[in-house]
Coordinates of C-alpha atoms and ligand atoms in Angstrom, one line a residue:
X1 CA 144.0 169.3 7.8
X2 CA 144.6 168.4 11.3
X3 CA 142.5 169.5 14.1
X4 CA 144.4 171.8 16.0
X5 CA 142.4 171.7 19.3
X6 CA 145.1 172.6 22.2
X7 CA 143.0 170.1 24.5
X8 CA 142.1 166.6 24.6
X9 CA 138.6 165.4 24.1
X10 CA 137.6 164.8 27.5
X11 CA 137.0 161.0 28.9
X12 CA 133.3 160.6 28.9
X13 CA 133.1 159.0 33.1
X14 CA 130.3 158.3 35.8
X15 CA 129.6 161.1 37.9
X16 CA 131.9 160.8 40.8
X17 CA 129.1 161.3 43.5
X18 CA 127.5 158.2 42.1
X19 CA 130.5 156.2 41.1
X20 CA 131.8 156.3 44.8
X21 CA 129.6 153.9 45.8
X22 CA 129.3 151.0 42.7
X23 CA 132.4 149.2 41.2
X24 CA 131.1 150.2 37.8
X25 CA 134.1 151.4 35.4
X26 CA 134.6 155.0 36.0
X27 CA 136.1 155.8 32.5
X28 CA 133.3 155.2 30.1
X29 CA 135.1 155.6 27.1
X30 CA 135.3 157.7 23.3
X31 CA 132.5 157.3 21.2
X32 CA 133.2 157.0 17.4
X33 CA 133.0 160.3 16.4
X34 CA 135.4 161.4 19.5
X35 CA 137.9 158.9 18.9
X36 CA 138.0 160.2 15.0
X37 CA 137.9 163.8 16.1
X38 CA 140.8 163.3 18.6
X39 CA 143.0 161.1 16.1
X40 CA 142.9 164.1 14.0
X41 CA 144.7 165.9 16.5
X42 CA 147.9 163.6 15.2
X43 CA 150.0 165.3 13.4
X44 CA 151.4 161.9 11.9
X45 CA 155.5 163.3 12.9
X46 CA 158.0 161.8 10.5
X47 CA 160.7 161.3 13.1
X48 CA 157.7 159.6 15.8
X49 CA 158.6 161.2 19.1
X50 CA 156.0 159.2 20.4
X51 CA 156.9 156.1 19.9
X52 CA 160.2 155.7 21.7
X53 CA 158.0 156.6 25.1
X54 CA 156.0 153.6 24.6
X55 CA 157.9 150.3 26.4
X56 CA 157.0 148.1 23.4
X57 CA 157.2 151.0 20.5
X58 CA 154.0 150.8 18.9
X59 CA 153.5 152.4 15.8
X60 CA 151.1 155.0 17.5
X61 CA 151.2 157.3 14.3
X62 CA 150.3 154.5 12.1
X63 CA 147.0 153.1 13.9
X64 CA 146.0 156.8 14.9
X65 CA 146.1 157.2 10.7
X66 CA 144.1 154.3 10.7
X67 CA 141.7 155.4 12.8
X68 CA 141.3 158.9 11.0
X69 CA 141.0 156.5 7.4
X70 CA 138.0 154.8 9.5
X71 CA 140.1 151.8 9.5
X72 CA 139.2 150.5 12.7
X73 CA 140.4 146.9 12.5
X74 CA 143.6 148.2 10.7
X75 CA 144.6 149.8 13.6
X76 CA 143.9 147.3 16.0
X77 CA 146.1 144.9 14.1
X78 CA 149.0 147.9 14.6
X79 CA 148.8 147.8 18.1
X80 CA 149.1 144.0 18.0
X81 CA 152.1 144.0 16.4
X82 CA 153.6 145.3 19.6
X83 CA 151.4 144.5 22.5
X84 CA 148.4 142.0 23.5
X85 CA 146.9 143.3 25.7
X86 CA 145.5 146.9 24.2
X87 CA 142.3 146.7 26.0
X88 CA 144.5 146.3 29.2
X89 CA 147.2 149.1 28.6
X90 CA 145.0 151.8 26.7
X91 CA 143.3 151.9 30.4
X92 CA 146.0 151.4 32.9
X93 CA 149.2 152.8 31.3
X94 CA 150.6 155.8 33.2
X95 CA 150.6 157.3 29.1
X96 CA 151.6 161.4 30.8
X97 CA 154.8 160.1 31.5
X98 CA 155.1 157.2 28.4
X99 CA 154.2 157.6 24.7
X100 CA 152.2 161.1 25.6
X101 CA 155.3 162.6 27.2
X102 CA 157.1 163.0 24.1
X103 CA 153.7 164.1 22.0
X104 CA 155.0 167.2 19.9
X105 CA 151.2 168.3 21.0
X106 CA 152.1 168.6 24.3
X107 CA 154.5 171.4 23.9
X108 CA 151.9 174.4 23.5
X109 CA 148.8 172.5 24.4
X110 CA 147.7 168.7 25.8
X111 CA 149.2 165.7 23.7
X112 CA 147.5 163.6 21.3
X113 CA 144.9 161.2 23.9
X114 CA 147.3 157.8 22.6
X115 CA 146.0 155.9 25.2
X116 CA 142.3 156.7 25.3
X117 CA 142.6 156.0 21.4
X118 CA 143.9 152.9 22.0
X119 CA 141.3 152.0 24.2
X120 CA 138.7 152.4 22.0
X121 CA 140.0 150.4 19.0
X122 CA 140.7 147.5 21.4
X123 CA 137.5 147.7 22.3
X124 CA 135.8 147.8 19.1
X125 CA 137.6 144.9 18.1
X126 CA 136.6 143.4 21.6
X127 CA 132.7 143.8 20.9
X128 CA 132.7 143.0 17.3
X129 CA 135.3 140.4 16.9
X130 CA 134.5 136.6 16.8
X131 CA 138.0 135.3 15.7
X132 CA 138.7 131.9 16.9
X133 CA 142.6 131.7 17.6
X134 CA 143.8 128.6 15.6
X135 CA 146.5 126.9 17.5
X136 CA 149.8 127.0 16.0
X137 CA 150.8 123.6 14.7
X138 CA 153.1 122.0 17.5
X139 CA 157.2 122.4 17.4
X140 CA 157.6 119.4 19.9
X141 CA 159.0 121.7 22.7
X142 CA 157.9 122.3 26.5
X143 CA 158.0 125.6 28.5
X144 CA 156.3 126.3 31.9
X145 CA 155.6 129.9 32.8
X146 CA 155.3 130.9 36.6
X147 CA 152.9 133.8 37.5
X148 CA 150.0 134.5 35.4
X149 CA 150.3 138.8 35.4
X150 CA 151.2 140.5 32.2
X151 CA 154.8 139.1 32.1
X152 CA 153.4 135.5 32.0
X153 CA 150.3 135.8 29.9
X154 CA 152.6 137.3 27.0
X155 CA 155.5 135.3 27.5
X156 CA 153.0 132.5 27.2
X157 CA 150.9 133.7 24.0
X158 CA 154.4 134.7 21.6
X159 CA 155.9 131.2 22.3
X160 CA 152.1 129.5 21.8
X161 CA 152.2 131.2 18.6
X162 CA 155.5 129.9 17.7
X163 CA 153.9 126.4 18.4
X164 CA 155.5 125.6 21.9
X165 CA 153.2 123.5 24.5
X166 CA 153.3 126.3 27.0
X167 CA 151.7 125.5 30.6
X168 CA 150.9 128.4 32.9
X169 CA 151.6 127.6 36.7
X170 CA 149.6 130.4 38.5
X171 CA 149.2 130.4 42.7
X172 CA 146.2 132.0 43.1
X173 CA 142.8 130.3 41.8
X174 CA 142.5 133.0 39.2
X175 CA 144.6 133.6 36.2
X176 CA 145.5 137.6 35.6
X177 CA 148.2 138.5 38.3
X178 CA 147.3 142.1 39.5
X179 CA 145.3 143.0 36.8
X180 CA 142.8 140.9 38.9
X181 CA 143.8 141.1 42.4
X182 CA 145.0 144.2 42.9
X183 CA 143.4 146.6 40.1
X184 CA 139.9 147.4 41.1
X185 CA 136.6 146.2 39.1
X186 CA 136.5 150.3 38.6
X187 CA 139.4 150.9 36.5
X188 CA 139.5 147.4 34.7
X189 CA 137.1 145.2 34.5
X190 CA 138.1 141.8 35.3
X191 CA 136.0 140.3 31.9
X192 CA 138.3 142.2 29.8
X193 CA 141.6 140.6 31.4
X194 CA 139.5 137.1 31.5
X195 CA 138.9 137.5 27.5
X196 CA 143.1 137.5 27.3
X197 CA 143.2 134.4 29.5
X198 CA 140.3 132.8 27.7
X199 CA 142.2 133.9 24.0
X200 CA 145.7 132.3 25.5
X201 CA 143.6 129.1 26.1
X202 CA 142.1 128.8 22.7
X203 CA 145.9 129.6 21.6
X204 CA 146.1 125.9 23.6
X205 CA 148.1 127.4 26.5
X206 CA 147.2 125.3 29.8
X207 CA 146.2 127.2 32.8
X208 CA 147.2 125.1 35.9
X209 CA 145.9 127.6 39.3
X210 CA 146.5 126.7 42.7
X211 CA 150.3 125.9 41.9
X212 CA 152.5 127.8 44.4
X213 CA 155.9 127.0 42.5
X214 CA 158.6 126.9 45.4
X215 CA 155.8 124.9 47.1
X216 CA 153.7 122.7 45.1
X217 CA 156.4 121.8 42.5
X218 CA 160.1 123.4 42.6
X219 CA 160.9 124.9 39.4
X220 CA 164.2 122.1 39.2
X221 CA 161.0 119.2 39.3
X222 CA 159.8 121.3 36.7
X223 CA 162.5 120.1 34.5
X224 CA 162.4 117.1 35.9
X225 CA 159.0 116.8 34.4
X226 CA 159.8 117.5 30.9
X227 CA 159.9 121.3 30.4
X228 CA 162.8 122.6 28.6
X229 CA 162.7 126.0 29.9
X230 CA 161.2 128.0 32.7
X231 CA 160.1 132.2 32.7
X232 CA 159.6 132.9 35.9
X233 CA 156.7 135.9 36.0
X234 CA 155.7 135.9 39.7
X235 CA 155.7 139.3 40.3
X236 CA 156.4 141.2 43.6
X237 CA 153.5 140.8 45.8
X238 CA 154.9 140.9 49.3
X239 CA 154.0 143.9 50.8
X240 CA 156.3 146.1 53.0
X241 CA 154.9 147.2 56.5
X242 CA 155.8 150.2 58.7
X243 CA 157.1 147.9 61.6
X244 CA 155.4 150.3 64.2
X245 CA 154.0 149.2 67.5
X246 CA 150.3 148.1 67.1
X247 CA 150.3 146.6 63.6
X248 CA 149.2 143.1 64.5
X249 CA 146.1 144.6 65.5
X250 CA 142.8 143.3 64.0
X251 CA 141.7 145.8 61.4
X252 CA 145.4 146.7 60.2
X253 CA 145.6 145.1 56.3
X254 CA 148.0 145.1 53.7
X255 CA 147.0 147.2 50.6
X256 CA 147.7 144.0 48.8
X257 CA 145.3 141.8 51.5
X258 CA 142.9 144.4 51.4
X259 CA 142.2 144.6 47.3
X260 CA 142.8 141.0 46.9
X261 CA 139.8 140.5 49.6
X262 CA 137.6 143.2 47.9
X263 CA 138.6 142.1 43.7
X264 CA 139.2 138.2 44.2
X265 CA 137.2 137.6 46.7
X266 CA 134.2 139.6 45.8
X267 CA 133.8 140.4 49.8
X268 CA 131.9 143.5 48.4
X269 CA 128.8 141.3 47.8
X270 CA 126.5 140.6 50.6
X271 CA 127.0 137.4 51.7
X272 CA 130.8 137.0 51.0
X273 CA 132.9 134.2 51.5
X274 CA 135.9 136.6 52.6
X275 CA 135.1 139.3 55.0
X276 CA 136.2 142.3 54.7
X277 CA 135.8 146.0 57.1
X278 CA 132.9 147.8 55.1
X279 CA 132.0 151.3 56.9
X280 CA 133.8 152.9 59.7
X281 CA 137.0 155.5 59.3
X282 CA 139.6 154.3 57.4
X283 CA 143.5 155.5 57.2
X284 CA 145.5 154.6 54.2
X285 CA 149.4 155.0 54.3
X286 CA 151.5 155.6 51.7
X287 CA 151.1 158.3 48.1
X288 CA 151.2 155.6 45.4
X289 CA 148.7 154.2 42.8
X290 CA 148.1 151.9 45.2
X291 CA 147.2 153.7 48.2
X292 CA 144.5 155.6 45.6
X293 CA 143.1 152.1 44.7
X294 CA 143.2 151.0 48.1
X295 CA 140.6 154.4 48.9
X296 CA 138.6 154.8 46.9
X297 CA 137.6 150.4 47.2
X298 CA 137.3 151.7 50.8
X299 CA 134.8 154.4 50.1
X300 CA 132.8 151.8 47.6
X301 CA 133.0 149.8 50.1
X302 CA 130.9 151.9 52.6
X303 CA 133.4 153.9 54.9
X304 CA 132.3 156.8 56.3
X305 CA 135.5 158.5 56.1
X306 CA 138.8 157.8 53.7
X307 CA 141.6 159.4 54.5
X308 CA 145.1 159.3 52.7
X309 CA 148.0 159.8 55.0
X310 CA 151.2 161.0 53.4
X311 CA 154.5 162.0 55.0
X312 CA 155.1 164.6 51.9
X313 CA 153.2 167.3 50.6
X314 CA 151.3 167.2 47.8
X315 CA 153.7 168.0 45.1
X316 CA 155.5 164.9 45.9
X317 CA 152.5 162.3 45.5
X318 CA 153.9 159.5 43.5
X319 CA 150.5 158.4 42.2
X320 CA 149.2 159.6 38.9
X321 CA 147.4 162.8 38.6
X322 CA 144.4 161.1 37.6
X323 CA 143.8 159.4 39.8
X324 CA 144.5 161.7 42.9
X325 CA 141.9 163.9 41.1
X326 CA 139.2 160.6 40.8
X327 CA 139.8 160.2 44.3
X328 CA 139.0 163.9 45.8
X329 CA 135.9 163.9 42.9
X330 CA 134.8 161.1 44.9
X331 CA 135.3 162.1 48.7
X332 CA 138.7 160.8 49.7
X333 CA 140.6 163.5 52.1
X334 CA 144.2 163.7 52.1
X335 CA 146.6 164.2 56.0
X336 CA 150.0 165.6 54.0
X337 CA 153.0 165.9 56.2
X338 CA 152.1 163.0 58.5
X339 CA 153.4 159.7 59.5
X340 CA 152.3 157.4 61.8
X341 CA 154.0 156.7 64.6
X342 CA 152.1 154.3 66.6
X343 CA 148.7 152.0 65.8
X344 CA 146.4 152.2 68.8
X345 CA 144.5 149.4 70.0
X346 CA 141.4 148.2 72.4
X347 CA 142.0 144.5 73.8
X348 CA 139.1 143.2 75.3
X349 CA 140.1 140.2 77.6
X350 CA 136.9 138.5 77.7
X351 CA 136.2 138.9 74.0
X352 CA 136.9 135.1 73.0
X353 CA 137.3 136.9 69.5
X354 CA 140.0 138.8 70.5
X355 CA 142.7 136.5 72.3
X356 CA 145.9 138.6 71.9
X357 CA 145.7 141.4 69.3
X358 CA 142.9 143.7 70.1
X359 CA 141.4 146.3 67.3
X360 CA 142.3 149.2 66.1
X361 CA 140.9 152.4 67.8
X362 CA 143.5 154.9 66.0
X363 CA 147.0 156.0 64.8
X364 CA 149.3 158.3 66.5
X365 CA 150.8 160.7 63.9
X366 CA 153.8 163.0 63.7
X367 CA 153.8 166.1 61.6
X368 CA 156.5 166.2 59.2
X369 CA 158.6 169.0 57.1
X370 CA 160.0 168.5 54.1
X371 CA 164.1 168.9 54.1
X372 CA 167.1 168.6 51.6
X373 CA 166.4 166.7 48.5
X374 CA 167.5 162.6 48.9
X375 CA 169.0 160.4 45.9
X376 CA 165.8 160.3 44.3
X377 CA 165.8 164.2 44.5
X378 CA 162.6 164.2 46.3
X379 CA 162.8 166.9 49.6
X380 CA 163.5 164.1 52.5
X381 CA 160.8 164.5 55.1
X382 CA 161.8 165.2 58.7
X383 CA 159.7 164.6 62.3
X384 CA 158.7 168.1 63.8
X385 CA 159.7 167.7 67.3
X386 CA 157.0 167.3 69.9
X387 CA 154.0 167.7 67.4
X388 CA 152.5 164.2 67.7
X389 CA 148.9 164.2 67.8
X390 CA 146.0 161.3 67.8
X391 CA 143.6 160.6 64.6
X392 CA 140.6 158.1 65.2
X393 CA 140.0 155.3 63.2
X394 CA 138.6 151.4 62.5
X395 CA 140.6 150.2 60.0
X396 CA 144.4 150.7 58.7
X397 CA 145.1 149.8 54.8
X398 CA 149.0 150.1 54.5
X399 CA 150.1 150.8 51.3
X400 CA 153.7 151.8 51.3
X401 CA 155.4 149.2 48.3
X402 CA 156.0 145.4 48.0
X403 CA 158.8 143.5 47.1
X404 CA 159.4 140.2 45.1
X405 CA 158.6 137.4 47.1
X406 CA 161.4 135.1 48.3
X407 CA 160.5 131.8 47.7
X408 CA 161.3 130.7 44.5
X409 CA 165.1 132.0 45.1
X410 CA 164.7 130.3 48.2
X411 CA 163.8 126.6 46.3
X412 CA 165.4 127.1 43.3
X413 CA 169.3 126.3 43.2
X414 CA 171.7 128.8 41.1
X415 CA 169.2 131.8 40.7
X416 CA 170.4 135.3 41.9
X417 CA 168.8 137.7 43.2
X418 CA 169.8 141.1 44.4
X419 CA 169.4 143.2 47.7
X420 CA 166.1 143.5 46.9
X421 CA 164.9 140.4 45.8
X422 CA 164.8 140.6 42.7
X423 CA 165.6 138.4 40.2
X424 CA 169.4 139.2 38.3
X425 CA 168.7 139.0 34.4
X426 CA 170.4 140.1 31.1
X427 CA 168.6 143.1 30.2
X428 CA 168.7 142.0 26.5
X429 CA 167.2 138.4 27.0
X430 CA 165.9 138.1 30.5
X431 CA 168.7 135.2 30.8
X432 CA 168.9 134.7 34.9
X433 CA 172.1 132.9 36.3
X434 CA 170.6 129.3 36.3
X435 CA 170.4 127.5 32.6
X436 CA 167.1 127.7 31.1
X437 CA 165.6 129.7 33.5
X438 CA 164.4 133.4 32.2
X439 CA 162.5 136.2 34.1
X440 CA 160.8 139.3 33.7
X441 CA 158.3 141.7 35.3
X442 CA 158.1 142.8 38.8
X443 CA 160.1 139.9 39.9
X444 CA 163.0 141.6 38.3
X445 CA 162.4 145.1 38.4
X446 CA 160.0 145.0 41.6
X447 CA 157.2 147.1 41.4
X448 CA 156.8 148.5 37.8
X449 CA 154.0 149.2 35.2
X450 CA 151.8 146.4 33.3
X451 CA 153.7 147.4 29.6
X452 CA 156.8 147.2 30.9
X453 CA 156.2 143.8 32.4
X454 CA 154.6 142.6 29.0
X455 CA 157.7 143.9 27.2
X456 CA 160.1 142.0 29.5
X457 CA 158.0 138.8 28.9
X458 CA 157.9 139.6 25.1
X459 CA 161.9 139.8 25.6
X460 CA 162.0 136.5 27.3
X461 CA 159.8 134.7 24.8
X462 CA 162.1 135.4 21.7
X463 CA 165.3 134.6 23.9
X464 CA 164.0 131.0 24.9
X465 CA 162.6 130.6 21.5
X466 CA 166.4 131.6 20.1
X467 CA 167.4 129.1 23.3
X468 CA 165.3 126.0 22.1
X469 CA 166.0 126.4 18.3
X470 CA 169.8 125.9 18.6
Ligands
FAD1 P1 152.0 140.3 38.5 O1 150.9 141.0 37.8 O2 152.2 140.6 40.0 O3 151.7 138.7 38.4 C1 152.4 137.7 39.1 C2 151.6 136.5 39.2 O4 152.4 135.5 39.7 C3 150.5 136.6 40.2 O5 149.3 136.2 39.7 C4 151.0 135.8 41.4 O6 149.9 135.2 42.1 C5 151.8 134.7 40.7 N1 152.8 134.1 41.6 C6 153.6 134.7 42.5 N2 154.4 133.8 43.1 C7 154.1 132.6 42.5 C8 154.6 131.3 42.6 N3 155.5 131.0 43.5 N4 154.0 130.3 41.9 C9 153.0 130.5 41.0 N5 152.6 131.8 40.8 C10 153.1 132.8 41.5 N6 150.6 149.3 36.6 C11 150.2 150.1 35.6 O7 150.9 150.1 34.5 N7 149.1 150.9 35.7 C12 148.4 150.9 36.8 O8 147.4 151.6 36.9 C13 148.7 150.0 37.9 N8 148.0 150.0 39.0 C14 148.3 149.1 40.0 C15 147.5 149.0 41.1 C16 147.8 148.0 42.1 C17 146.9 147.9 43.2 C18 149.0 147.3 42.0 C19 149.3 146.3 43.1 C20 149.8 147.4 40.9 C21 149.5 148.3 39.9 N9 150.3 148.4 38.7 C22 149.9 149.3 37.7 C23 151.5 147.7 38.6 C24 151.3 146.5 37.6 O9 150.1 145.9 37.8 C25 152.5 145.5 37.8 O10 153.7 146.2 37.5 C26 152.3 144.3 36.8 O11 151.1 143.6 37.0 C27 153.5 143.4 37.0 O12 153.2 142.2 36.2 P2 153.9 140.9 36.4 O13 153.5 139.9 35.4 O14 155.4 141.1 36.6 O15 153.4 140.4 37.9
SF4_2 FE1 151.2 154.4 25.3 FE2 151.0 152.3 26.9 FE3 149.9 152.2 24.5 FE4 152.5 152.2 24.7 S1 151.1 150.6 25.4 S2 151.3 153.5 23.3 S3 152.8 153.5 26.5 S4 149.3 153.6 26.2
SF4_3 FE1 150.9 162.1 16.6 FE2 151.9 163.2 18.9 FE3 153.0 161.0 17.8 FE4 153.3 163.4 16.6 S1 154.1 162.8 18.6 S2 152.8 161.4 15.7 S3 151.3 164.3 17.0 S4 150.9 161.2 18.6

């Protein structure tokens, strides 16, 4: 019989007035005897709604059976049928509007917890598992993926597995794309994303960091060197700014600059390498995922005050529920109805430090109203005449989107791009306009979700496999 508990069993997580101040994951996970409990809560649906909201379609019926048979290792191998990086996804997908969207549970009550479940049996197989990944015996053929993020790491695995000599060009100095630099510590650990990068290598992938392709080598020299095809993975890290007066000022960072200094860089140890503002007041512009990540590092990081600063209302927050909850558990305030208009400055002349740019001191603001709905159907907001007002702050995270970055279309001859950067593919294949060149991920789509990225570089791998076999 199944268990016919309307709710979910709760996520077990650190108590918020303690978590806002250590990088410690905040989830803590099922236990055992929660996990089984909540798989019984499957009604195992002939026709799967489920499954078509997952990206990749994973069987979720069949490893939640698993689960309730006690077959733990079962179900883990269901999941990998469909996606590598469990562990990764069961944490970080936004599941209320994937696979738990379309749970026949969720129509009188809350859907089945698909994602929590998944965590857990990644993670049992994580702890208990000492498989060695035997590398498949070479086919004689050369690919070179660029960007190590989702997209690249499962491009990279499927075609290892099918025996290519795959070698990973990544520009940063660690391999794991934002699932290291821009995810914090507190919602994946970075030794979970490592233990992919570690299994690609034992797969025999190479892992070459510090390669800016476009800069270091163009992807045509990649051919040049021997590699029969390219997937470009690089992702769309270049972050969009609100081109107000003031933003040059020292203490103004790029949601992107500031979690890359705080999760790369460790600047939240001590004696860091890469300094970073800890304390103070601190604004964060924009409503996304991003902005909530960007906060609540902030508040870890010591600020005084955190405070979100969104032209909308509340309603219209584009982040997920979740985690606009985790962040007013854990202290952040919310300005709704509010743009900034201007960055305020102090310039101190005979401050060698401080040449040209001065620091911040504050933000002007407007107050805003919400109009007709735009394209999107959101209600457009609108500036309330003559309401601007002055909030005080030290440091400015902006957080308001990013963009693919130009310069591989800028070095790479025959690859098309569109308005907005990104890179022009066959949906089916990930085919772009130059021969032998595929893409996928947020270089394509711009800023997306990790299991849609890995599905793109899942797509990509079976067309240059089909590509290379002719
Ligand atoms: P990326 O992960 O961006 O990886 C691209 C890699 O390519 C990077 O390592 C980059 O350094 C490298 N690169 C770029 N240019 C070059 C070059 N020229 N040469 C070599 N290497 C290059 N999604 C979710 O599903 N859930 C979440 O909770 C979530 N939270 C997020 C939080 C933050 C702060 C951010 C920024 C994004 C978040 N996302 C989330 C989005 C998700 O992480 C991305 O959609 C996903 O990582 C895209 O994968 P990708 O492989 O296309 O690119
Ligand atoms: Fe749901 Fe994401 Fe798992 Fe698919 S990969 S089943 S969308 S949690
Ligand atoms: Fe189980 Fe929900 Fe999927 Fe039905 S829709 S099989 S109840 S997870």
């Amino acid at each position: 019989m199944p268990n016919m508990k309307p709710n979910k069993n709760p996520m077990p997580s650190q108590d918020p007035k303690v978590r806002a101040h250590n990088f410690d994951e905040v989830a803590l996970g099922y236990s055992e005897e929660t996990a089984l409990d909540e798989a019984q809560r499957c009604l195992n649906c002939k026709n799967k709604p489920c499954v078509s909201g997952c990206p990749v379609n994973i069987n979720i019926p069949e490893f939640i059976q698993k689960i309730t048979n006690h077959d733990f290792e079962g179900a883990y191998m269901t999941i990998s049928e469909d996606s590598t990086l469990p562990a990764v996804c069961g944490r970080v997908c936004p599941q209320e509007t994937q696979c738990e969207a379309r749970c026949v549970r969720g129509i009188k009550g809350e859907p089945v917890g698909i994602g929590r479940l998944e965590r857990y049996v990644a993670d049992r197989h994580n702890s208990q598992s000492s498989e060695k990944f035997i590398p498949a015996s070479p086919n004689g053929h050369k690919v070179a993926v660029v960007g190590s993020g989702p997209s690249g790491l499962t491009c990279a695995g499927d075609l290892a597995r099918k025996g290519y000599k795959v070698t990973v060009f990544e520009a940063l100095h660690t391999a794991g794309g934002v699932l290291v630099y821009g995810i914090p510590e507190f919602r994946l650990p970075k030794s979970i994303v490592q233990k992919e990068v570690d299994n690609l290598k034992e797969m025999g992938v190479d892992v070459e960091t510090n390669m800016v392709i476009g800069k270091t080598l163009t992807v045509d020299e990649l051919f040049e060197m021997g590699y029969e095809a390219v997937f470009i993975g690089s992702g769309a890290g270049l972050p969009m700014f609100l081109d107000i007066p003031g933003e040059s000022y020292k203490g103004v960072y790029s949601a992107n600059e500031f979690l890359t200094r705080s999760n790369l860089m460790k600047s939240y140890l001590d004696d860091p390498t890469t300094p970073i503002m800890k304390g103070g007041r601190v604004a964060v512009i924009g409503g996304g995922n991003v902005a909530m990540d960007a906060a609540r590092t902030a508040l870890r990081l010591g600020a005084e005050k955190v405070t979100i600063v969104y032209r909308r209302s509340e309603t219209e927050l584009p982040a997920r529920r979740e985690e606009v909850e985790h962040a007013k558990e854990e202290g952040v305030e919310f300005k709704f109805l509010t743009n900034p208009v201007e960055i305020l400055g102090y310039h101190n002349p005979d401050d060698r430090r401080d040449p040209k740019n001065g620091f911040v001191t504050g933000m002007k603001c407007i107050r805003m109203e919400l109009g007709e709905p735009d394209e999107r159907g959101r209600r457009r907001p609108i500036p309330v005449p003559d309401s601007e007002f002055e909030i005080e702050v030290d440091t400015i995270i902006v957080a308001l989107g990013t963009l693919p970055n130009p310069l591989i279309k800028s070095t790479t001859k025959g690859l098309d791009v569109n308005s907005r950067g990104g890179i022009i593919v066959e949906e089916t294949t990930g085919a772009t306009s130059k021969e032998g060149v595929y893409a996928g991920g947020d270089a394509v789509t711009g800023a997306a979700t990790v299991i849609s990225a890995m599905g793109a570089g899942k797509v990509a791998a079976k067309a240059i496999d089909e590509y290379l076999s002719k």
